[in-house]
Amino acid sequence: MENIFKAMMEGPKKTTAEKSTETAKRVRRMVKGLAQKAHEARARGEPIAYLFIASFYDDILRAMDLVTVGTENYAGLCAAKMDAERFLSRAEGEGYPRYLCTYATCGLGFDALRRELGEMPPGAPDGGMEFPTVMLGTGMMICDPRYKWYQAAQRYTNAPMHVLGLLNPPVYYTHINLEEVRDYYIKYAREELKGLVDFLEQQLGRKMDWDRLSEVVDLTERTAKVWYEAYQLRKAVPTPMSTEDAVNTMVPGYFNMGTQEAYDFYRELYDEIKHRVDNGIGVIPDEKYRLLWGLSLPPWYGLVLFNYFESLGAVFPIEVVYHPPLPFEIPANVTDPLERMAWRFYDGFTHWYEKAQKHTGNPWVEWFLALIEEYKIDGVVLHQAMTCRTIHTGQLHQIKVLKEYSDIPVLLLEGDIVDVRNYNEAATHDKIDAFIEVVDAYKKGKQS
Amino acid sequence: MVQGLARVEQIYQDRSQRAKELKAGGKSIIGYLCSFTPVEIIAAADLIPYRIMGNVKQPIAHADAYLETIACPFTRSCFDIALGGGYDFLDGFVMPHACDNIVKLYDLWGYNIKHVYAHFVNVPHTLSSASFEFFRAELETFKTSLERFSGRQITTEELNRSIQLYNEQRALVLGLYQLRKQDPPLLSGTEMTKIIVAVMSTPATEANELLRGVIKEVEGREDGCQKKPARLMICGTGNDDITFMEMVEESGANVVIDDLCFGSRPYWWEVEESDDPLASIARSYLEKLNCPRTYRQSPGSHQEDLENRFGYLYEFAKDFKVNGVILYILRYCDTHAFDAPDVKEYLQGKGLPVLEIEGDYPTPSIARLKTRVQAFLEMIG
């Protein structure tokens, strides 16, 4: 714990949070390893794909041995290293306004600079993003930049791009009968996944090994299960692992899924959390308040804020963002690996739908309420990233609906995912101080 | 009743009046957002489609408590009006999956504005054969939901009649645009915006009659617009208000063609009639409606990609003898903003000067924008 406070006193250069678990501390090495893998692939002349997280196509890429570069991850890394501004400014100079997703503008600025220099921008974190052979966007309902970003990036890469159409029923205002639409949604997802396979076969000159894909899908499902089970252990008091670790431990699940390495990682994470629970080892010695990190991307340049919460006795046992897939049953007769992937995608977006239909009408709030109860939560924190309309519009509505069903205190912080210019650390701390007082009163009220 | 442009002006000044009359007469009014809503299906159910718009002159009064300021200012304005009761006359609302902003707005609207009917039409982003098949299935779901709401079946014949009606409307609008080809044009951009707003606020049969009257009136004009050195095209996002267009035209330009949501975008194409009208609607809306929210696969190099995506803009520019382009993009419109450098590169590469304007809604100081527009027009000479 002393390390945490020492880290905070080191001054403004400190951006990353002090982590609790040894497994989370290994993630930085893993990220470097993924970058190194891409550099080595490039040196050998092997193909490389630009990849979006949570696009549900990872298994295909693993089965085809395609080395990937997680472009959102790279922007987050640049932010954490306080080395995003040169790329953001470059993108602005190229004509991309500041209000656009800063994952995207960081990536576009990087691509523009790399093209101009004809080599990696000097000193780029982890040696830079390797030049893509293909760029794999997704036309989803969660984020327009998932296809517009790479489409724009073509001016700097000229790399062939494929957009995979993956749609889910509208999950917010719940009024449709899922039974009436499910079949054609899953069929569409399956066919679009097949379209990606066709594209990659053509571009890479490799054939899909369907048995191998089935094995990868199995491995992904097993990995998701152990990941979920590890996080279930976080219900313990004191909390054995907090959100500042989770924003790291998501890396294998979101950037390296479908690999034995990811499975082993979560197995080890499970064992470590279990050990901490069995021995009553908490994130902080005197845990006073348990908070939920809601549906919000974190400020990657300011993860140390989690340690600030801890200095006030508050921990985050769980978070909605970067959560492992929730368990569900794929019908037993579904054996085709692409169809299994389609089912996984479909459930990912409709998991809370029917419960919400009967209760709050909002699947996110439904999930919040479940987590508040299961993880004994005393307060909810959301972060509004100013350049991300994908996740960060609708938060006021979530808060409004949540307040109709719970009197739990809620804090809405303001900042950004990558652009530190949208962040005021002193004001953030003031807000947190005031919020903790409210949480304290709420908790005392609950106890009495 | 007044006809032609005088009637257009009347509707533009009080555009919900006719819808409210029809409602009082027992008709159901279905509000919708965006050009991607297939109005043909709504009309085939004998319901009145009514385009939801904002109010550029009305500051946000209610929406701030519900919808973040980082959301599209146009959709915020629409929602603000709804929260204030301005859309209480609607019986239902339909929103298509056009962009992240509309997806989120659907949730908020449904939760907070209690219309009897609500439906979200999911629209794929890609043009694969699976996307067309999916969209057709989604339109079948939409049709079924309208049938449940209206209590009547929609037949293939009714769908085809509705397609004919809207194709006729598109042809009439296209005819009006043709009257802007000459120099000076017979019809201004400001007038065209008012006409489009009026058409979108009126049942199709009446709107088509109105368009016929307007065409006759404009064709008979002996003096249309004043001849000006600049013939402009305005491209970009939606603007249902004339303030910006009027300022541009008062600054020494004739706006002769556009690629805007409240302009040519919903009209420059048609739906084929067929034995499977839903498949025709799916194909036409997905393939022919040019909007950056639909991804068009690059055929090869970057230059070929630009040609594939924006070639129609250069065709507009040639057909209408344009000598400058204003790219008007509302703040927080991600899909258009990501395209902006590509659009500029493409059009400038064709020798067309381009001025990019970041719009807001409600419109901020028009004087500041006017200075920029005037400087641009001086440059065009």
Short mmCIF file of C-alpha atoms in Angstrom, two decimals, chain B:
data_model
loop_
_atom_site.label_atom_id
_atom_site.label_comp_id
_atom_site.label_asym_id
_atom_site.label_seq_id
_atom_site.Cartn_x
_atom_site.Cartn_y
_atom_site.Cartn_z
CA MET B 1 -55.90 27.33 -50.79
CA VAL B 2 -52.64 28.94 -51.85
CA GLN B 3 -50.49 26.92 -54.25
CA GLY B 4 -46.89 26.61 -55.34
CA LEU B 5 -44.15 28.48 -53.54
CA ALA B 6 -46.62 30.44 -51.44
CA ARG B 7 -47.92 27.15 -50.06
CA VAL B 8 -44.36 25.99 -49.50
CA GLU B 9 -43.72 29.11 -47.46
CA GLN B 10 -46.87 28.49 -45.46
CA ILE B 11 -45.82 24.94 -44.61
CA TYR B 12 -42.25 25.96 -43.89
CA GLN B 13 -43.46 28.50 -41.34
CA ASP B 14 -45.81 26.05 -39.61
CA ARG B 15 -44.86 22.64 -40.87
CA SER B 16 -46.83 20.52 -38.40
CA GLN B 17 -50.14 22.18 -39.20
CA ARG B 18 -51.17 19.74 -41.92
CA ALA B 19 -50.16 16.70 -39.89
CA LYS B 20 -52.24 17.94 -36.98
CA GLU B 21 -55.25 18.46 -39.27
CA LEU B 22 -54.88 14.93 -40.58
CA LYS B 23 -54.60 13.58 -37.07
CA ALA B 24 -57.76 15.44 -36.09
CA GLY B 25 -59.36 13.71 -39.07
CA GLY B 26 -58.43 10.29 -37.71
CA LYS B 27 -55.12 9.60 -39.42
CA SER B 28 -52.10 8.31 -37.55
CA ILE B 29 -48.88 10.29 -37.87
CA ILE B 30 -45.54 8.47 -37.68
CA GLY B 31 -42.52 10.64 -37.02
CA TYR B 32 -39.21 9.46 -38.39
CA LEU B 33 -35.61 10.54 -38.48
CA CYS B 34 -33.11 10.30 -41.32
CA SER B 35 -33.28 9.44 -45.02
CA PHE B 36 -32.76 5.75 -44.23
CA THR B 37 -36.31 5.29 -42.93
CA PRO B 38 -38.22 3.51 -45.71
CA VAL B 39 -41.22 5.80 -45.83
CA GLU B 40 -42.81 3.66 -48.56
CA ILE B 41 -43.69 0.99 -46.00
CA ILE B 42 -45.19 3.47 -43.53
CA ALA B 43 -47.35 5.03 -46.24
CA ALA B 44 -48.42 1.61 -47.53
CA ALA B 45 -50.01 1.01 -44.12
CA ASP B 46 -52.10 4.15 -44.68
CA LEU B 47 -50.07 5.98 -42.04
CA ILE B 48 -48.59 9.44 -42.54
CA PRO B 49 -44.78 9.63 -42.42
CA TYR B 50 -43.62 12.92 -40.93
CA ARG B 51 -39.94 13.85 -40.87
CA ILE B 52 -38.74 14.84 -37.40
CA MET B 53 -36.66 18.01 -37.48
CA GLY B 54 -35.06 20.37 -35.00
CA ASN B 55 -35.41 24.09 -34.48
CA VAL B 56 -32.26 25.97 -35.24
CA LYS B 57 -33.50 29.08 -33.48
CA GLN B 58 -34.54 27.40 -30.24
CA PRO B 59 -31.87 26.98 -27.55
CA ILE B 60 -31.80 23.63 -25.78
CA ALA B 61 -34.17 23.83 -22.82
CA HIS B 62 -34.77 20.26 -21.68
CA ALA B 63 -32.38 17.84 -23.39
CA ASP B 64 -29.26 18.70 -21.37
CA ALA B 65 -30.59 16.67 -18.46
CA TYR B 66 -30.97 13.60 -20.67
CA LEU B 67 -28.52 13.69 -23.52
CA GLU B 68 -24.86 14.64 -23.30
CA THR B 69 -23.55 17.75 -25.01
CA ILE B 70 -21.09 15.58 -26.98
CA ALA B 71 -24.03 14.13 -28.95
CA CYS B 72 -25.05 15.37 -32.39
CA PRO B 73 -26.56 18.85 -31.90
CA PHE B 74 -29.26 18.24 -34.49
CA THR B 75 -30.60 15.14 -32.75
CA ARG B 76 -30.35 16.99 -29.43
CA SER B 77 -32.55 19.73 -30.85
CA CYS B 78 -35.10 17.20 -32.14
CA PHE B 79 -35.20 15.51 -28.76
CA ASP B 80 -35.45 18.82 -26.95
CA ILE B 81 -38.55 19.70 -28.94
CA ALA B 82 -40.04 16.30 -28.14
CA LEU B 83 -39.35 16.73 -24.43
CA GLY B 84 -41.10 20.08 -24.57
CA GLY B 85 -44.20 18.47 -26.06
CA GLY B 86 -43.58 19.66 -29.60
CA TYR B 87 -44.03 16.17 -31.03
CA ASP B 88 -46.96 15.11 -28.90
CA PHE B 89 -49.14 14.94 -32.02
CA LEU B 90 -47.16 11.96 -33.29
CA ASP B 91 -48.71 8.53 -32.82
CA GLY B 92 -45.40 6.80 -33.19
CA PHE B 93 -41.80 7.19 -34.22
CA VAL B 94 -39.36 5.24 -36.35
CA MET B 95 -35.61 5.57 -36.28
CA PRO B 96 -33.21 3.77 -38.55
CA HIS B 97 -29.74 2.60 -37.67
CA ALA B 98 -27.97 5.43 -39.42
CA CYS B 99 -25.30 6.40 -36.92
CA ASP B 100 -24.33 6.09 -33.26
CA ASN B 101 -26.21 9.28 -32.42
CA ILE B 102 -29.53 8.02 -33.74
CA VAL B 103 -29.08 4.64 -32.07
CA LYS B 104 -28.72 6.38 -28.73
CA LEU B 105 -31.53 8.81 -29.42
CA TYR B 106 -33.91 5.94 -30.09
CA ASP B 107 -33.37 4.68 -26.57
CA LEU B 108 -33.94 8.07 -24.98
CA TRP B 109 -36.93 8.91 -27.12
CA GLY B 110 -38.61 5.61 -26.43
CA TYR B 111 -38.04 5.86 -22.73
CA ASN B 112 -39.09 9.46 -22.26
CA ILE B 113 -41.60 10.28 -24.99
CA LYS B 114 -44.54 7.97 -24.75
CA HIS B 115 -45.89 7.46 -28.26
CA VAL B 116 -48.11 4.48 -28.91
CA TYR B 117 -45.81 3.04 -31.57
CA ALA B 118 -42.02 2.81 -31.74
CA HIS B 119 -39.77 0.91 -34.07
CA PHE B 120 -36.06 0.76 -34.85
CA VAL B 121 -35.08 -0.30 -38.36
CA ASN B 122 -31.66 -1.86 -38.37
CA VAL B 123 -29.66 -0.95 -41.46
CA PRO B 124 -26.41 -2.77 -42.32
CA HIS B 125 -23.26 -0.77 -42.93
CA THR B 126 -22.01 -2.93 -45.78
CA LEU B 127 -23.17 -3.93 -49.24
CA SER B 128 -22.55 -7.67 -49.07
CA SER B 129 -25.20 -10.09 -50.32
CA ALA B 130 -25.78 -11.11 -46.68
CA SER B 131 -26.45 -7.46 -45.84
CA PHE B 132 -29.16 -7.19 -48.48
CA GLU B 133 -30.76 -10.41 -47.26
CA PHE B 134 -30.60 -9.23 -43.65
CA PHE B 135 -32.07 -5.83 -44.49
CA ARG B 136 -34.94 -7.44 -46.36
CA ALA B 137 -35.71 -9.58 -43.29
CA GLU B 138 -35.51 -6.51 -41.08
CA LEU B 139 -37.97 -4.67 -43.36
CA GLU B 140 -40.32 -7.65 -43.07
CA THR B 141 -40.18 -7.21 -39.28
CA PHE B 142 -40.85 -3.49 -39.74
CA LYS B 143 -43.81 -4.23 -42.00
CA THR B 144 -45.22 -6.69 -39.47
CA SER B 145 -44.91 -4.16 -36.66
CA LEU B 146 -46.76 -1.56 -38.73
CA GLU B 147 -49.46 -4.09 -39.52
CA ARG B 148 -49.91 -4.79 -35.82
CA PHE B 149 -50.10 -1.12 -35.04
CA SER B 150 -52.47 -0.21 -37.85
CA GLY B 151 -54.54 -3.37 -37.55
CA ARG B 152 -54.37 -4.05 -41.27
CA GLN B 153 -52.32 -6.18 -43.62
CA ILE B 154 -50.02 -4.48 -46.11
CA THR B 155 -50.29 -6.16 -49.50
CA THR B 156 -47.65 -6.40 -52.21
CA GLU B 157 -49.86 -4.20 -54.42
CA GLU B 158 -50.04 -1.53 -51.72
CA LEU B 159 -46.29 -1.58 -51.31
CA ASN B 160 -45.76 -1.22 -55.03
CA ARG B 161 -48.27 1.63 -55.21
CA SER B 162 -46.40 3.36 -52.40
CA ILE B 163 -43.11 2.81 -54.21
CA GLN B 164 -44.64 4.39 -57.32
CA LEU B 165 -45.84 7.36 -55.30
CA TYR B 166 -42.43 8.04 -53.78
CA ASN B 167 -40.64 7.40 -57.06
CA GLU B 168 -42.89 10.03 -58.56
CA GLN B 169 -41.93 12.35 -55.73
CA ARG B 170 -38.25 11.72 -56.35
CA ALA B 171 -38.71 12.40 -60.05
CA LEU B 172 -40.51 15.66 -59.32
CA VAL B 173 -37.77 16.82 -56.95
CA LEU B 174 -35.21 15.83 -59.56
CA GLY B 175 -37.16 17.90 -62.07
CA LEU B 176 -36.94 20.91 -59.78
CA TYR B 177 -33.19 20.51 -59.46
CA GLN B 178 -32.93 20.55 -63.26
CA LEU B 179 -34.30 24.11 -63.15
CA ARG B 180 -31.18 25.13 -61.28
CA LYS B 181 -28.82 24.09 -64.04
CA GLN B 182 -29.19 27.25 -66.05
CA ASP B 183 -27.30 30.42 -65.22
CA PRO B 184 -28.71 32.12 -63.33
CA PRO B 185 -30.77 29.28 -61.86
CA LEU B 186 -34.53 29.58 -61.79
CA LEU B 187 -34.69 28.42 -58.19
CA SER B 188 -32.41 29.32 -55.27
CA GLY B 189 -30.90 26.96 -52.74
CA THR B 190 -32.89 28.70 -50.03
CA GLU B 191 -36.14 28.05 -51.89
CA MET B 192 -35.12 24.45 -52.51
CA THR B 193 -34.51 23.86 -48.79
CA LYS B 194 -37.96 25.21 -47.98
CA ILE B 195 -39.51 22.97 -50.63
CA ILE B 196 -37.77 19.87 -49.27
CA VAL B 197 -38.84 20.68 -45.70
CA ALA B 198 -42.41 21.17 -46.90
CA VAL B 199 -42.39 17.90 -48.86
CA MET B 200 -41.07 15.95 -45.88
CA SER B 201 -43.82 17.39 -43.70
CA THR B 202 -46.72 16.54 -46.01
CA PRO B 203 -48.39 13.27 -47.10
CA ALA B 204 -46.84 12.06 -50.36
CA THR B 205 -49.91 12.54 -52.55
CA GLU B 206 -50.31 16.15 -51.45
CA ALA B 207 -46.57 16.76 -51.60
CA ASN B 208 -46.45 15.54 -55.19
CA GLU B 209 -49.28 17.86 -56.12
CA LEU B 210 -47.46 20.69 -54.40
CA LEU B 211 -44.28 19.86 -56.33
CA ARG B 212 -46.15 19.89 -59.63
CA GLY B 213 -47.47 23.34 -58.80
CA VAL B 214 -44.05 24.61 -57.81
CA ILE B 215 -42.45 23.28 -61.00
CA LYS B 216 -45.10 24.97 -63.11
CA GLU B 217 -44.63 28.24 -61.26
CA VAL B 218 -40.84 28.16 -61.42
CA GLU B 219 -40.79 27.16 -65.08
CA GLY B 220 -42.92 30.19 -65.80
CA ARG B 221 -40.57 32.58 -64.07
CA GLU B 222 -39.14 35.21 -66.31
CA ASP B 223 -36.48 36.17 -63.83
CA GLY B 224 -35.19 33.62 -61.38
CA CYS B 225 -32.15 34.26 -59.28
CA GLN B 226 -29.76 37.06 -59.95
CA LYS B 227 -26.66 36.08 -61.90
CA LYS B 228 -23.71 35.77 -59.54
CA PRO B 229 -20.05 34.88 -60.07
CA ALA B 230 -20.13 31.81 -57.84
CA ARG B 231 -22.16 28.69 -58.54
CA LEU B 232 -21.80 26.51 -55.48
CA MET B 233 -22.50 23.00 -54.37
CA ILE B 234 -23.07 22.40 -50.64
CA CYS B 235 -22.28 18.93 -49.35
CA GLY B 236 -22.43 17.39 -45.94
CA THR B 237 -24.87 16.79 -43.14
CA GLY B 238 -28.43 17.74 -42.45
CA ASN B 239 -29.58 21.30 -42.07
CA ASP B 240 -33.32 21.78 -42.13
CA ASP B 241 -33.06 25.53 -41.77
CA ILE B 242 -32.38 28.18 -44.38
CA THR B 243 -30.24 30.52 -42.28
CA PHE B 244 -26.89 29.24 -43.54
CA MET B 245 -28.03 28.75 -47.13
CA GLU B 246 -29.57 32.21 -47.22
CA MET B 247 -26.39 33.79 -45.88
CA VAL B 248 -24.31 32.07 -48.57
CA GLU B 249 -26.67 33.22 -51.31
CA GLU B 250 -26.76 36.76 -49.95
CA SER B 251 -22.98 36.80 -49.93
CA GLY B 252 -22.73 36.59 -53.71
CA ALA B 253 -23.28 32.96 -54.69
CA ASN B 254 -25.99 30.85 -56.19
CA VAL B 255 -26.23 27.45 -54.57
CA VAL B 256 -27.24 25.29 -57.52
CA ILE B 257 -26.85 21.73 -56.23
CA ASP B 258 -26.32 19.98 -52.94
CA ASP B 259 -25.62 16.65 -51.34
CA LEU B 260 -27.46 17.13 -48.06
CA CYS B 261 -29.94 15.21 -45.91
CA PHE B 262 -32.50 17.97 -46.42
CA GLY B 263 -31.62 18.29 -50.06
CA SER B 264 -30.97 15.91 -52.90
CA ARG B 265 -29.75 12.93 -50.83
CA PRO B 266 -33.13 11.23 -50.26
CA TYR B 267 -34.33 11.94 -53.81
CA TRP B 268 -31.56 11.27 -56.33
CA TRP B 269 -32.48 7.65 -56.88
CA GLU B 270 -35.54 5.46 -57.06
CA VAL B 271 -36.85 2.12 -55.83
CA GLU B 272 -37.48 -0.49 -58.47
CA GLU B 273 -40.93 -2.03 -58.56
CA SER B 274 -40.87 -5.81 -58.35
CA ASP B 275 -42.66 -8.93 -57.17
CA ASP B 276 -40.71 -8.55 -53.95
CA PRO B 277 -41.06 -4.87 -53.05
CA LEU B 278 -39.34 -5.27 -49.69
CA ALA B 279 -36.25 -6.65 -51.43
CA SER B 280 -36.37 -3.70 -53.84
CA ILE B 281 -36.62 -1.21 -51.00
CA ALA B 282 -33.77 -2.95 -49.16
CA ARG B 283 -31.50 -2.89 -52.20
CA SER B 284 -32.27 0.69 -53.18
CA TYR B 285 -31.90 2.25 -49.74
CA LEU B 286 -28.71 0.38 -49.02
CA GLU B 287 -27.05 0.71 -52.39
CA LYS B 288 -28.26 3.99 -53.83
CA LEU B 289 -28.62 6.30 -50.84
CA ASN B 290 -25.23 7.98 -50.66
CA CYS B 291 -24.24 8.59 -47.07
CA PRO B 292 -20.87 8.05 -45.39
CA ARG B 293 -22.54 5.73 -42.88
CA THR B 294 -22.65 3.05 -45.58
CA TYR B 295 -19.29 1.49 -46.29
CA ARG B 296 -18.41 1.03 -49.93
CA GLN B 297 -15.59 -1.40 -50.50
CA SER B 298 -12.55 0.18 -52.08
CA PRO B 299 -12.01 -1.17 -55.58
CA GLY B 300 -8.23 -0.80 -55.32
CA SER B 301 -5.97 2.18 -54.79
CA HIS B 302 -6.79 5.20 -52.66
CA GLN B 303 -7.58 7.25 -55.75
CA GLU B 304 -9.94 4.55 -57.02
CA ASP B 305 -11.54 4.48 -53.60
CA LEU B 306 -12.16 8.24 -53.70
CA GLU B 307 -13.61 7.94 -57.19
CA ASN B 308 -15.89 5.14 -56.06
CA ARG B 309 -17.14 7.03 -53.02
CA PHE B 310 -17.30 10.60 -54.30
CA GLY B 311 -17.49 10.33 -58.07
CA TYR B 312 -21.15 11.30 -57.95
CA LEU B 313 -20.20 14.64 -56.38
CA TYR B 314 -17.97 15.49 -59.31
CA GLU B 315 -20.77 14.48 -61.67
CA PHE B 316 -23.03 16.92 -59.79
CA ALA B 317 -20.38 19.62 -60.09
CA LYS B 318 -20.01 19.09 -63.85
CA ASP B 319 -23.74 18.85 -64.55
CA PHE B 320 -24.54 21.98 -62.60
CA LYS B 321 -21.40 23.89 -63.69
CA VAL B 322 -20.23 24.45 -60.13
CA ASN B 323 -17.09 26.50 -59.45
CA GLY B 324 -16.83 26.00 -55.70
CA VAL B 325 -17.93 23.65 -52.95
CA ILE B 326 -18.88 24.22 -49.33
CA LEU B 327 -18.48 21.19 -47.14
CA TYR B 328 -20.88 21.76 -44.26
CA ILE B 329 -20.49 19.28 -41.44
CA LEU B 330 -22.34 19.51 -38.18
CA ARG B 331 -20.15 19.20 -35.11
CA TYR B 332 -20.06 15.66 -33.69
CA CYS B 333 -21.14 14.05 -36.94
CA ASP B 334 -18.44 11.38 -36.91
CA THR B 335 -19.30 9.65 -40.17
CA HIS B 336 -19.08 12.84 -42.21
CA ALA B 337 -16.10 14.22 -40.29
CA PHE B 338 -14.01 11.09 -40.96
CA ASP B 339 -14.74 11.55 -44.67
CA ALA B 340 -13.97 15.27 -44.80
CA PRO B 341 -10.24 15.10 -45.69
CA ASP B 342 -11.02 12.53 -48.40
CA VAL B 343 -13.86 14.61 -49.89
CA LYS B 344 -11.67 17.70 -49.92
CA GLU B 345 -8.74 15.88 -51.48
CA TYR B 346 -10.97 14.41 -54.15
CA LEU B 347 -12.79 17.59 -55.13
CA GLN B 348 -9.70 19.79 -54.92
CA GLY B 349 -7.95 17.23 -57.08
CA LYS B 350 -10.65 17.88 -59.66
CA GLY B 351 -9.85 21.58 -59.52
CA LEU B 352 -12.74 22.61 -57.31
CA PRO B 353 -12.07 24.97 -54.39
CA VAL B 354 -13.56 23.66 -51.15
CA LEU B 355 -14.50 25.54 -47.99
CA GLU B 356 -15.12 23.39 -44.95
CA ILE B 357 -17.51 24.72 -42.34
CA GLU B 358 -18.09 23.11 -38.96
CA GLY B 359 -21.76 23.70 -38.34
CA ASP B 360 -23.61 23.80 -35.08
CA TYR B 361 -27.24 23.53 -34.15
CA PRO B 362 -28.65 25.92 -33.02
CA THR B 363 -26.56 27.94 -35.45
CA PRO B 364 -23.92 30.09 -33.72
CA SER B 365 -23.01 33.56 -34.89
CA ILE B 366 -23.83 33.62 -38.57
CA ALA B 367 -21.69 36.78 -38.94
CA ARG B 368 -18.52 34.80 -38.19
CA LEU B 369 -19.43 32.23 -40.81
CA LYS B 370 -20.32 34.96 -43.27
CA THR B 371 -16.80 36.39 -43.09
CA ARG B 372 -15.36 33.00 -44.02
CA VAL B 373 -17.85 32.46 -46.82
CA GLN B 374 -17.20 35.93 -48.24
CA ALA B 375 -13.45 35.31 -48.22
CA PHE B 376 -14.02 32.03 -50.02
CA LEU B 377 -16.24 33.65 -52.64
CA GLU B 378 -13.64 36.35 -53.22
CA MET B 379 -11.07 33.63 -53.81
CA ILE B 380 -13.31 31.96 -56.38
CA GLY B 381 -13.65 35.34 -58.02
#
